[in-house]
Amino acid sequence: MAKRIALITGATSGIGEATARLLASTNFDLILCGRRKDRLQKLAAELASLTRIHTLSFDVRDQQQTTSQIASLPDDWKNIEVLINNAGNAHGLDPIQQGSVEDWDAMLDINVKGLLYVTKAVLPVMVANNRGHIINIGSIAGKEVYANGNVYCASKFAVDALTKGMRIDLNAHGIKVTGIHPGMVETEFSLVRFKGDNERANQVYKGLTPLRGEDIADLILFAVTRPAHVVVADLVVLPTAQASATVVKRL
Ligand code: NDP
Ligand code: 8X3
């Protein structure tokens, strides 16, 4: 079977990087995206023996950059069949009355508007082909609101709403849309949320076995390898030690 082209945002770390590694060893050519060029180059060099790799470095907050980078793809990379909208992070964990506007802007601009900008740049080819698959990485935070989660939760509720809206609007074009909503995954997520405070980040996963990026990559691979008539619409996945956004069993 011919290889399909998948574009992964946030491929420089965590869930996106694990997904790149898994898809590279299956039936995909990969467009790997992120801001950190050194990481993109290192990963591309590592995976080049497995499949074709193209890298794009851009900040999803910048619509002009996002659009022009995706438009710059050579002809033999333009036919994207799978888009994995994964780039995103939490910034801060504060009560709303103490929240930082900078953190709010980052979460809404990256997790919501960035996802929209990337999708807008990729959709024309899927619409023209009447075929394609968009995977949006939401969160348990997009299903339940928890204390101090306020704006991060709002950004992920928006991802959930956009996933449902995309599935409806793109239905006529045969484009599949999947939402994957993880609980705790040990990546650089908490380090970013707590602005490089390693000790605080490690506390999040203390006394439990969290998910790994590879666990989410497995689900992505499952979703993108279903037969043409099947779409995995919505998946919530938690570590066994986690029952909800806030109910967690620790040793
Ligand atoms: P990481 O911090 O490990 O990875 C985040 C990725 O997003 C990096 O590759 C980063 O690349 C990219 N990214 C962040 N900001 C931007 C930006 N402005 N422009 C372009 N790329 C950006 O975290 P995860 O792997 O855990 O996060 C991936 C997704 O999973 C996120 O959407 C997150 O909300 C979601 N999620 C994570 C959970 C968890 O517990 N870890 C649980 C539920 C959902 P670079 O910095 O190089 O640009
Ligand atoms: C990341 C999971 O619970 O920290 O989306 O919001 S949580």
PDB file of C-alpha atoms and ligand atoms in Angstrom:
ATOM      1  CA  MET A   1       0.000   0.000   0.000  1.00  0.00           C
ATOM      2  CA  ALA A   2       1.283   3.514  -0.837  1.00  0.00           C
ATOM      3  CA  LYS A   3       2.497   5.522   2.109  1.00  0.00           C
ATOM      4  CA  ARG A   4       0.286   8.337   3.401  1.00  0.00           C
ATOM      5  CA  ILE A   5       1.564  11.762   4.425  1.00  0.00           C
ATOM      6  CA  ALA A   6       0.906  12.833   8.022  1.00  0.00           C
ATOM      7  CA  LEU A   7       1.641  16.277   9.465  1.00  0.00           C
ATOM      8  CA  ILE A   8       2.289  16.329  13.216  1.00  0.00           C
ATOM      9  CA  THR A   9       2.412  19.589  15.193  1.00  0.00           C
ATOM     10  CA  GLY A  10       4.378  19.618  18.443  1.00  0.00           C
ATOM     11  CA  ALA A  11       6.671  16.835  17.211  1.00  0.00           C
ATOM     12  CA  THR A  12       9.672  18.070  19.216  1.00  0.00           C
ATOM     13  CA  SER A  13       8.553  16.566  22.513  1.00  0.00           C
ATOM     14  CA  GLY A  14       6.172  14.307  24.424  1.00  0.00           C
ATOM     15  CA  ILE A  15       3.087  12.959  22.649  1.00  0.00           C
ATOM     16  CA  GLY A  16       4.010  14.428  19.253  1.00  0.00           C
ATOM     17  CA  GLU A  17       7.528  13.013  19.315  1.00  0.00           C
ATOM     18  CA  ALA A  18       6.289   9.562  20.370  1.00  0.00           C
ATOM     19  CA  THR A  19       3.714   9.677  17.573  1.00  0.00           C
ATOM     20  CA  ALA A  20       6.398  10.601  15.036  1.00  0.00           C
ATOM     21  CA  ARG A  21       8.496   7.621  16.117  1.00  0.00           C
ATOM     22  CA  LEU A  22       5.567   5.207  15.879  1.00  0.00           C
ATOM     23  CA  LEU A  23       4.170   6.458  12.559  1.00  0.00           C
ATOM     24  CA  ALA A  24       7.665   6.497  11.023  1.00  0.00           C
ATOM     25  CA  SER A  25       7.885   2.764  11.550  1.00  0.00           C
ATOM     26  CA  THR A  26       4.445   2.143   9.999  1.00  0.00           C
ATOM     27  CA  ASN A  27       3.027   3.363   6.704  1.00  0.00           C
ATOM     28  CA  PHE A  28       3.554   7.124   6.850  1.00  0.00           C
ATOM     29  CA  ASP A  29       5.786   9.824   5.428  1.00  0.00           C
ATOM     30  CA  LEU A  30       6.012  12.564   8.034  1.00  0.00           C
ATOM     31  CA  ILE A  31       5.980  16.343   8.165  1.00  0.00           C
ATOM     32  CA  LEU A  32       7.301  17.171  11.627  1.00  0.00           C
ATOM     33  CA  CYS A  33       6.535  20.620  13.074  1.00  0.00           C
ATOM     34  CA  GLY A  34       7.622  22.593  16.129  1.00  0.00           C
ATOM     35  CA  ARG A  35       9.541  25.730  17.036  1.00  0.00           C
ATOM     36  CA  ARG A  36      12.765  24.033  18.198  1.00  0.00           C
ATOM     37  CA  LYS A  37      14.710  23.458  14.965  1.00  0.00           C
ATOM     38  CA  ASP A  38      17.557  21.574  16.648  1.00  0.00           C
ATOM     39  CA  ARG A  39      15.141  18.960  17.975  1.00  0.00           C
ATOM     40  CA  LEU A  40      13.350  18.684  14.633  1.00  0.00           C
ATOM     41  CA  GLN A  41      16.640  18.110  12.845  1.00  0.00           C
ATOM     42  CA  LYS A  42      17.799  15.524  15.380  1.00  0.00           C
ATOM     43  CA  LEU A  43      14.522  13.601  15.189  1.00  0.00           C
ATOM     44  CA  ALA A  44      14.469  13.796  11.379  1.00  0.00           C
ATOM     45  CA  ALA A  45      18.005  12.398  11.209  1.00  0.00           C
ATOM     46  CA  GLU A  46      17.040   9.584  13.538  1.00  0.00           C
ATOM     47  CA  LEU A  47      13.904   8.596  11.609  1.00  0.00           C
ATOM     48  CA  ALA A  48      15.260   9.113   8.082  1.00  0.00           C
ATOM     49  CA  SER A  49      16.235   5.466   7.703  1.00  0.00           C
ATOM     50  CA  LEU A  50      12.596   4.453   8.332  1.00  0.00           C
ATOM     51  CA  THR A  51      10.636   6.832   6.100  1.00  0.00           C
ATOM     52  CA  ARG A  52      10.658  10.184   4.258  1.00  0.00           C
ATOM     53  CA  ILE A  53      10.760  13.116   6.690  1.00  0.00           C
ATOM     54  CA  HIS A  54      10.208  16.831   6.060  1.00  0.00           C
ATOM     55  CA  THR A  55      10.487  19.388   8.860  1.00  0.00           C
ATOM     56  CA  LEU A  56       8.759  22.764   9.265  1.00  0.00           C
ATOM     57  CA  SER A  57       9.662  25.157  12.048  1.00  0.00           C
ATOM     58  CA  PHE A  58       7.010  27.719  12.956  1.00  0.00           C
ATOM     59  CA  ASP A  59       5.092  29.149  15.887  1.00  0.00           C
ATOM     60  CA  VAL A  60       1.415  28.166  15.583  1.00  0.00           C
ATOM     61  CA  ARG A  61       0.475  31.517  17.187  1.00  0.00           C
ATOM     62  CA  ASP A  62       1.689  33.299  14.068  1.00  0.00           C
ATOM     63  CA  GLN A  63      -0.908  32.819  11.344  1.00  0.00           C
ATOM     64  CA  GLN A  64       1.210  34.288   8.572  1.00  0.00           C
ATOM     65  CA  GLN A  65       4.174  32.057   9.450  1.00  0.00           C
ATOM     66  CA  THR A  66       1.962  28.979   9.826  1.00  0.00           C
ATOM     67  CA  THR A  67       0.291  29.531   6.466  1.00  0.00           C
ATOM     68  CA  SER A  68       3.477  30.320   4.566  1.00  0.00           C
ATOM     69  CA  GLN A  69       5.403  27.388   6.037  1.00  0.00           C
ATOM     70  CA  ILE A  70       2.683  24.921   5.091  1.00  0.00           C
ATOM     71  CA  ALA A  71       2.334  26.551   1.646  1.00  0.00           C
ATOM     72  CA  SER A  72       6.105  26.152   1.190  1.00  0.00           C
ATOM     73  CA  LEU A  73       5.837  22.359   1.126  1.00  0.00           C
ATOM     74  CA  PRO A  74       7.322  20.879  -2.049  1.00  0.00           C
ATOM     75  CA  ASP A  75       4.773  19.352  -4.443  1.00  0.00           C
ATOM     76  CA  ASP A  76       5.523  15.800  -3.345  1.00  0.00           C
ATOM     77  CA  TRP A  77       4.663  16.770   0.258  1.00  0.00           C
ATOM     78  CA  LYS A  78       1.455  18.710  -0.357  1.00  0.00           C
ATOM     79  CA  ASN A  79      -0.963  15.797  -0.375  1.00  0.00           C
ATOM     80  CA  ILE A  80      -1.433  15.616   3.402  1.00  0.00           C
ATOM     81  CA  GLU A  81      -3.882  12.874   4.392  1.00  0.00           C
ATOM     82  CA  VAL A  82      -3.530  12.954   8.165  1.00  0.00           C
ATOM     83  CA  LEU A  83      -3.234  16.082  10.324  1.00  0.00           C
ATOM     84  CA  ILE A  84      -2.379  15.595  13.990  1.00  0.00           C
ATOM     85  CA  ASN A  85      -3.143  18.819  15.855  1.00  0.00           C
ATOM     86  CA  ASN A  86      -1.080  18.163  18.960  1.00  0.00           C
ATOM     87  CA  ALA A  87       0.928  21.360  19.664  1.00  0.00           C
ATOM     88  CA  GLY A  88      -0.184  22.921  22.913  1.00  0.00           C
ATOM     89  CA  ASN A  89       0.532  23.355  26.576  1.00  0.00           C
ATOM     90  CA  ALA A  90      -0.805  24.647  29.862  1.00  0.00           C
ATOM     91  CA  HIS A  91       0.800  27.853  31.140  1.00  0.00           C
ATOM     92  CA  GLY A  92       0.338  28.329  34.880  1.00  0.00           C
ATOM     93  CA  LEU A  93      -2.129  26.838  37.359  1.00  0.00           C
ATOM     94  CA  ASP A  94      -3.606  29.801  39.223  1.00  0.00           C
ATOM     95  CA  PRO A  95      -7.015  30.847  40.495  1.00  0.00           C
ATOM     96  CA  ILE A  96      -8.722  33.058  37.935  1.00  0.00           C
ATOM     97  CA  GLN A  97      -8.349  36.145  40.156  1.00  0.00           C
ATOM     98  CA  GLN A  98      -4.569  35.689  40.147  1.00  0.00           C
ATOM     99  CA  GLY A  99      -4.156  34.538  36.558  1.00  0.00           C
ATOM    100  CA  SER A 100      -1.593  36.115  34.264  1.00  0.00           C
ATOM    101  CA  VAL A 101      -2.856  37.652  31.035  1.00  0.00           C
ATOM    102  CA  GLU A 102       0.318  36.453  29.336  1.00  0.00           C
ATOM    103  CA  ASP A 103      -0.488  32.843  30.315  1.00  0.00           C
ATOM    104  CA  TRP A 104      -4.113  33.230  29.188  1.00  0.00           C
ATOM    105  CA  ASP A 105      -3.018  34.611  25.822  1.00  0.00           C
ATOM    106  CA  ALA A 106      -0.490  31.796  25.349  1.00  0.00           C
ATOM    107  CA  MET A 107      -3.057  29.042  26.027  1.00  0.00           C
ATOM    108  CA  LEU A 108      -5.810  30.510  23.873  1.00  0.00           C
ATOM    109  CA  ASP A 109      -3.449  31.565  21.082  1.00  0.00           C
ATOM    110  CA  ILE A 110      -1.614  28.226  20.902  1.00  0.00           C
ATOM    111  CA  ASN A 111      -4.178  25.602  21.903  1.00  0.00           C
ATOM    112  CA  VAL A 112      -7.177  27.133  20.133  1.00  0.00           C
ATOM    113  CA  LYS A 113      -6.163  29.681  17.504  1.00  0.00           C
ATOM    114  CA  GLY A 114      -2.969  27.832  16.572  1.00  0.00           C
ATOM    115  CA  LEU A 115      -4.949  24.643  16.000  1.00  0.00           C
ATOM    116  CA  LEU A 116      -7.334  26.616  13.779  1.00  0.00           C
ATOM    117  CA  TYR A 117      -4.527  28.253  11.780  1.00  0.00           C
ATOM    118  CA  VAL A 118      -2.850  24.903  11.065  1.00  0.00           C
ATOM    119  CA  THR A 119      -6.177  23.304  10.158  1.00  0.00           C
ATOM    120  CA  LYS A 120      -7.077  26.153   7.792  1.00  0.00           C
ATOM    121  CA  ALA A 121      -3.747  25.801   6.006  1.00  0.00           C
ATOM    122  CA  VAL A 122      -4.097  22.025   5.580  1.00  0.00           C
ATOM    123  CA  LEU A 123      -7.817  21.683   4.827  1.00  0.00           C
ATOM    124  CA  PRO A 124      -7.907  22.798   1.151  1.00  0.00           C
ATOM    125  CA  VAL A 125      -6.103  19.672  -0.013  1.00  0.00           C
ATOM    126  CA  MET A 126      -8.350  17.392   2.069  1.00  0.00           C
ATOM    127  CA  VAL A 127     -11.483  19.139   0.823  1.00  0.00           C
ATOM    128  CA  ALA A 128     -10.291  18.907  -2.802  1.00  0.00           C
ATOM    129  CA  ASN A 129      -9.551  15.179  -2.336  1.00  0.00           C
ATOM    130  CA  ASN A 130     -12.792  14.541  -0.431  1.00  0.00           C
ATOM    131  CA  ARG A 131     -10.582  12.547   1.910  1.00  0.00           C
ATOM    132  CA  GLY A 132      -8.463  13.069   5.004  1.00  0.00           C
ATOM    133  CA  HIS A 133      -8.264  12.627   8.748  1.00  0.00           C
ATOM    134  CA  ILE A 134      -7.808  15.257  11.447  1.00  0.00           C
ATOM    135  CA  ILE A 135      -6.818  14.181  14.953  1.00  0.00           C
ATOM    136  CA  ASN A 136      -7.217  16.867  17.607  1.00  0.00           C
ATOM    137  CA  ILE A 137      -5.480  16.327  20.945  1.00  0.00           C
ATOM    138  CA  GLY A 138      -7.841  17.648  23.603  1.00  0.00           C
ATOM    139  CA  SER A 139      -7.608  16.700  27.268  1.00  0.00           C
ATOM    140  CA  ILE A 140      -9.563  15.437  30.255  1.00  0.00           C
ATOM    141  CA  ALA A 141      -9.386  19.198  31.007  1.00  0.00           C
ATOM    142  CA  GLY A 142     -11.681  19.667  28.009  1.00  0.00           C
ATOM    143  CA  LYS A 143     -14.276  17.362  29.550  1.00  0.00           C
ATOM    144  CA  GLU A 144     -14.129  18.459  33.214  1.00  0.00           C
ATOM    145  CA  VAL A 145     -13.170  21.758  34.841  1.00  0.00           C
ATOM    146  CA  TYR A 146     -10.860  21.543  37.868  1.00  0.00           C
ATOM    147  CA  ALA A 147      -9.655  24.100  40.419  1.00  0.00           C
ATOM    148  CA  ASN A 148      -7.183  26.585  38.910  1.00  0.00           C
ATOM    149  CA  GLY A 149      -7.539  24.940  35.490  1.00  0.00           C
ATOM    150  CA  ASN A 150      -9.850  27.768  34.296  1.00  0.00           C
ATOM    151  CA  VAL A 151      -8.268  29.035  31.050  1.00  0.00           C
ATOM    152  CA  TYR A 152      -6.442  25.796  30.169  1.00  0.00           C
ATOM    153  CA  CYS A 153      -9.765  23.955  30.628  1.00  0.00           C
ATOM    154  CA  ALA A 154     -11.513  26.595  28.491  1.00  0.00           C
ATOM    155  CA  SER A 155      -8.934  26.105  25.733  1.00  0.00           C
ATOM    156  CA  LYS A 156      -9.456  22.337  25.774  1.00  0.00           C
ATOM    157  CA  PHE A 157     -13.271  22.637  25.949  1.00  0.00           C
ATOM    158  CA  ALA A 158     -12.827  24.746  22.806  1.00  0.00           C
ATOM    159  CA  VAL A 159     -10.777  21.976  21.200  1.00  0.00           C
ATOM    160  CA  ASP A 160     -13.601  19.539  22.009  1.00  0.00           C
ATOM    161  CA  ALA A 161     -16.190  21.894  20.473  1.00  0.00           C
ATOM    162  CA  LEU A 162     -14.032  22.484  17.399  1.00  0.00           C
ATOM    163  CA  THR A 163     -13.556  18.740  16.957  1.00  0.00           C
ATOM    164  CA  LYS A 164     -17.328  18.228  16.956  1.00  0.00           C
ATOM    165  CA  GLY A 165     -17.860  21.237  14.674  1.00  0.00           C
ATOM    166  CA  MET A 166     -15.208  20.066  12.210  1.00  0.00           C
ATOM    167  CA  ARG A 167     -16.754  16.590  12.082  1.00  0.00           C
ATOM    168  CA  ILE A 168     -20.117  18.111  11.184  1.00  0.00           C
ATOM    169  CA  ASP A 169     -18.849  20.647   8.632  1.00  0.00           C
ATOM    170  CA  LEU A 170     -16.448  18.234   6.939  1.00  0.00           C
ATOM    171  CA  ASN A 171     -18.909  15.338   6.848  1.00  0.00           C
ATOM    172  CA  ALA A 172     -19.929  16.179   3.278  1.00  0.00           C
ATOM    173  CA  HIS A 173     -16.264  15.847   2.245  1.00  0.00           C
ATOM    174  CA  GLY A 174     -15.698  12.427   3.791  1.00  0.00           C
ATOM    175  CA  ILE A 175     -13.055  13.829   6.132  1.00  0.00           C
ATOM    176  CA  LYS A 176     -12.676  11.954   9.416  1.00  0.00           C
ATOM    177  CA  VAL A 177     -12.262  13.963  12.641  1.00  0.00           C
ATOM    178  CA  THR A 178     -11.114  12.365  15.889  1.00  0.00           C
ATOM    179  CA  GLY A 179     -10.764  13.870  19.368  1.00  0.00           C
ATOM    180  CA  ILE A 180      -8.327  12.215  21.788  1.00  0.00           C
ATOM    181  CA  HIS A 181      -8.538  13.420  25.381  1.00  0.00           C
ATOM    182  CA  PRO A 182      -5.763  12.198  27.677  1.00  0.00           C
ATOM    183  CA  GLY A 183      -5.442  12.452  31.431  1.00  0.00           C
ATOM    184  CA  MET A 184      -1.973  12.694  32.965  1.00  0.00           C
ATOM    185  CA  VAL A 185       0.818  11.993  30.489  1.00  0.00           C
ATOM    186  CA  GLU A 186       4.406  12.423  31.676  1.00  0.00           C
ATOM    187  CA  THR A 187       6.023  14.680  29.071  1.00  0.00           C
ATOM    188  CA  GLU A 188       7.422  18.222  29.254  1.00  0.00           C
ATOM    189  CA  PHE A 189       3.839  19.402  29.869  1.00  0.00           C
ATOM    190  CA  SER A 190       4.183  20.060  33.625  1.00  0.00           C
ATOM    191  CA  LEU A 191       7.636  21.572  33.217  1.00  0.00           C
ATOM    192  CA  VAL A 192       6.117  24.104  30.817  1.00  0.00           C
ATOM    193  CA  ARG A 193       3.047  24.628  33.032  1.00  0.00           C
ATOM    194  CA  PHE A 194       5.286  25.398  36.031  1.00  0.00           C
ATOM    195  CA  LYS A 195       7.776  27.442  34.006  1.00  0.00           C
ATOM    196  CA  GLY A 196      10.756  25.155  34.374  1.00  0.00           C
ATOM    197  CA  ASP A 197      10.202  24.276  38.074  1.00  0.00           C
ATOM    198  CA  ASN A 198      11.337  20.639  37.927  1.00  0.00           C
ATOM    199  CA  GLU A 199      10.439  19.814  41.506  1.00  0.00           C
ATOM    200  CA  ARG A 200       6.859  21.021  41.123  1.00  0.00           C
ATOM    201  CA  ALA A 201       6.524  19.232  37.787  1.00  0.00           C
ATOM    202  CA  ASN A 202       7.719  15.940  39.290  1.00  0.00           C
ATOM    203  CA  GLN A 203       5.154  16.211  42.117  1.00  0.00           C
ATOM    204  CA  VAL A 204       2.352  15.897  39.551  1.00  0.00           C
ATOM    205  CA  TYR A 205       3.324  12.292  38.770  1.00  0.00           C
ATOM    206  CA  LYS A 206       4.528  11.288  42.235  1.00  0.00           C
ATOM    207  CA  GLY A 207       3.160   8.004  43.592  1.00  0.00           C
ATOM    208  CA  LEU A 208       1.375   6.925  40.413  1.00  0.00           C
ATOM    209  CA  THR A 209       2.161   5.509  37.014  1.00  0.00           C
ATOM    210  CA  PRO A 210       1.160   8.179  34.485  1.00  0.00           C
ATOM    211  CA  LEU A 211       0.520   7.617  30.792  1.00  0.00           C
ATOM    212  CA  ARG A 212       3.509   7.942  28.464  1.00  0.00           C
ATOM    213  CA  GLY A 213       3.560   9.712  25.116  1.00  0.00           C
ATOM    214  CA  GLU A 214       3.761   6.243  23.540  1.00  0.00           C
ATOM    215  CA  ASP A 215       0.354   5.323  25.009  1.00  0.00           C
ATOM    216  CA  ILE A 216      -1.286   8.202  23.156  1.00  0.00           C
ATOM    217  CA  ALA A 217       0.727   7.449  20.005  1.00  0.00           C
ATOM    218  CA  ASP A 218      -0.746   3.910  20.063  1.00  0.00           C
ATOM    219  CA  LEU A 219      -4.277   5.347  20.053  1.00  0.00           C
ATOM    220  CA  ILE A 220      -3.439   7.742  17.249  1.00  0.00           C
ATOM    221  CA  LEU A 221      -2.088   4.855  15.179  1.00  0.00           C
ATOM    222  CA  PHE A 222      -5.250   2.862  15.937  1.00  0.00           C
ATOM    223  CA  ALA A 223      -7.471   5.778  14.863  1.00  0.00           C
ATOM    224  CA  VAL A 224      -5.630   6.446  11.593  1.00  0.00           C
ATOM    225  CA  THR A 225      -5.537   2.786  10.559  1.00  0.00           C
ATOM    226  CA  ARG A 226      -9.287   2.022  10.801  1.00  0.00           C
ATOM    227  CA  PRO A 227     -11.009   1.049   7.533  1.00  0.00           C
ATOM    228  CA  ALA A 228     -12.402   3.846   5.332  1.00  0.00           C
ATOM    229  CA  HIS A 229     -15.941   3.441   6.707  1.00  0.00           C
ATOM    230  CA  VAL A 230     -14.912   3.765  10.400  1.00  0.00           C
ATOM    231  CA  VAL A 231     -14.128   6.943  12.344  1.00  0.00           C
ATOM    232  CA  VAL A 232     -13.031   6.911  15.969  1.00  0.00           C
ATOM    233  CA  ALA A 233     -14.903  10.048  17.016  1.00  0.00           C
ATOM    234  CA  ASP A 234     -13.966  10.630  20.649  1.00  0.00           C
ATOM    235  CA  LEU A 235     -11.583   8.918  23.057  1.00  0.00           C
ATOM    236  CA  VAL A 236     -10.887   9.692  26.733  1.00  0.00           C
ATOM    237  CA  VAL A 237      -7.810   7.890  28.049  1.00  0.00           C
ATOM    238  CA  LEU A 238      -6.540   7.976  31.618  1.00  0.00           C
ATOM    239  CA  PRO A 239      -3.832   6.276  33.629  1.00  0.00           C
ATOM    240  CA  THR A 240      -5.353   3.446  35.651  1.00  0.00           C
ATOM    241  CA  ALA A 241      -4.545   5.475  38.781  1.00  0.00           C
ATOM    242  CA  GLN A 242      -6.714   8.373  37.571  1.00  0.00           C
ATOM    243  CA  ALA A 243     -10.529   8.206  37.698  1.00  0.00           C
ATOM    244  CA  SER A 244     -11.339  11.812  36.767  1.00  0.00           C
ATOM    245  CA  ALA A 245      -9.542  15.145  36.432  1.00  0.00           C
ATOM    246  CA  THR A 246      -9.143  15.257  40.208  1.00  0.00           C
ATOM    247  CA  VAL A 247      -9.613  11.730  41.594  1.00  0.00           C
ATOM    248  CA  VAL A 248      -6.187  10.124  41.602  1.00  0.00           C
ATOM    249  CA  LYS A 249      -4.866   7.168  43.604  1.00  0.00           C
ATOM    250  CA  ARG A 250      -1.310   7.729  44.827  1.00  0.00           C
ATOM    251  CA  LEU A 251       0.896   5.328  46.743  1.00  0.00           C
TER     252      LEU A 251
HETATM  253  P1  NDP B   1       5.106  18.774  25.630  1.00  0.00           P
HETATM  254  O1  NDP B   1       5.391  20.042  26.346  1.00  0.00           O
HETATM  255  O2  NDP B   1       6.039  17.639  25.837  1.00  0.00           O
HETATM  256  O3  NDP B   1       4.986  19.051  24.055  1.00  0.00           O
HETATM  257  C1  NDP B   1       4.315  20.189  23.568  1.00  0.00           C
HETATM  258  C2  NDP B   1       4.631  20.339  22.078  1.00  0.00           C
HETATM  259  O4  NDP B   1       3.891  21.462  21.575  1.00  0.00           O
HETATM  260  C3  NDP B   1       6.103  20.594  21.805  1.00  0.00           C
HETATM  261  O5  NDP B   1       6.526  19.820  20.724  1.00  0.00           O
HETATM  262  C4  NDP B   1       6.145  22.065  21.462  1.00  0.00           C
HETATM  263  O6  NDP B   1       7.157  22.318  20.484  1.00  0.00           O
HETATM  264  C5  NDP B   1       4.768  22.290  20.835  1.00  0.00           C
HETATM  265  N1  NDP B   1       4.361  23.693  20.955  1.00  0.00           N
HETATM  266  C6  NDP B   1       4.074  24.369  22.094  1.00  0.00           C
HETATM  267  N2  NDP B   1       3.841  25.662  21.825  1.00  0.00           N
HETATM  268  C7  NDP B   1       3.970  25.802  20.477  1.00  0.00           C
HETATM  269  C8  NDP B   1       3.854  26.908  19.600  1.00  0.00           C
HETATM  270  N3  NDP B   1       3.568  28.145  20.045  1.00  0.00           N
HETATM  271  N4  NDP B   1       4.064  26.709  18.274  1.00  0.00           N
HETATM  272  C9  NDP B   1       4.375  25.475  17.815  1.00  0.00           C
HETATM  273  N5  NDP B   1       4.492  24.388  18.589  1.00  0.00           N
HETATM  274  C10 NDP B   1       4.304  24.560  19.917  1.00  0.00           C
HETATM  275  O7  NDP B   1       3.634  18.358  26.054  1.00  0.00           O
HETATM  276  P2  NDP B   1       2.658  17.141  25.605  1.00  0.00           P
HETATM  277  O8  NDP B   1       3.321  16.258  24.632  1.00  0.00           O
HETATM  278  O9  NDP B   1       2.123  16.549  26.832  1.00  0.00           O
HETATM  279  O10 NDP B   1       1.502  17.972  24.924  1.00  0.00           O
HETATM  280  C11 NDP B   1       0.969  17.695  23.641  1.00  0.00           C
HETATM  281  C12 NDP B   1      -0.520  17.963  23.649  1.00  0.00           C
HETATM  282  O11 NDP B   1      -1.159  17.071  24.553  1.00  0.00           O
HETATM  283  C13 NDP B   1      -0.904  19.367  24.104  1.00  0.00           C
HETATM  284  O12 NDP B   1      -1.953  19.841  23.282  1.00  0.00           O
HETATM  285  C14 NDP B   1      -1.414  19.149  25.536  1.00  0.00           C
HETATM  286  O13 NDP B   1      -2.337  20.129  25.925  1.00  0.00           O
HETATM  287  C15 NDP B   1      -2.061  17.794  25.379  1.00  0.00           C
HETATM  288  N6  NDP B   1      -2.279  17.041  26.606  1.00  0.00           N
HETATM  289  C16 NDP B   1      -1.226  16.729  27.434  1.00  0.00           C
HETATM  290  C17 NDP B   1      -1.460  16.022  28.596  1.00  0.00           C
HETATM  291  C18 NDP B   1      -0.376  15.721  29.575  1.00  0.00           C
HETATM  292  O14 NDP B   1      -0.687  15.374  30.730  1.00  0.00           O
HETATM  293  N7  NDP B   1       0.891  15.774  29.189  1.00  0.00           N
HETATM  294  C19 NDP B   1      -2.805  15.528  28.924  1.00  0.00           C
HETATM  295  C20 NDP B   1      -3.825  15.932  27.996  1.00  0.00           C
HETATM  296  C21 NDP B   1      -3.553  16.632  26.872  1.00  0.00           C
HETATM  297  P3  NDP B   1       8.158  23.566  20.493  1.00  0.00           P
HETATM  298  O15 NDP B   1       8.314  24.018  21.906  1.00  0.00           O
HETATM  299  O16 NDP B   1       9.421  23.017  19.875  1.00  0.00           O
HETATM  300  O17 NDP B   1       7.474  24.564  19.611  1.00  0.00           O
HETATM  301  C1  8X3 B   2      -3.361  17.808  30.730  1.00  0.00           C
HETATM  302  C2  8X3 B   2      -4.038  17.022  31.792  1.00  0.00           C
HETATM  303  O1  8X3 B   2      -5.176  17.122  34.048  1.00  0.00           O
HETATM  304  O2  8X3 B   2      -3.180  18.468  33.764  1.00  0.00           O
HETATM  305  O3  8X3 B   2      -4.252  18.243  29.765  1.00  0.00           O
HETATM  306  O4  8X3 B   2      -5.232  19.119  32.730  1.00  0.00           O
HETATM  307  S1  8X3 B   2      -4.428  17.995  33.140  1.00  0.00           S
END
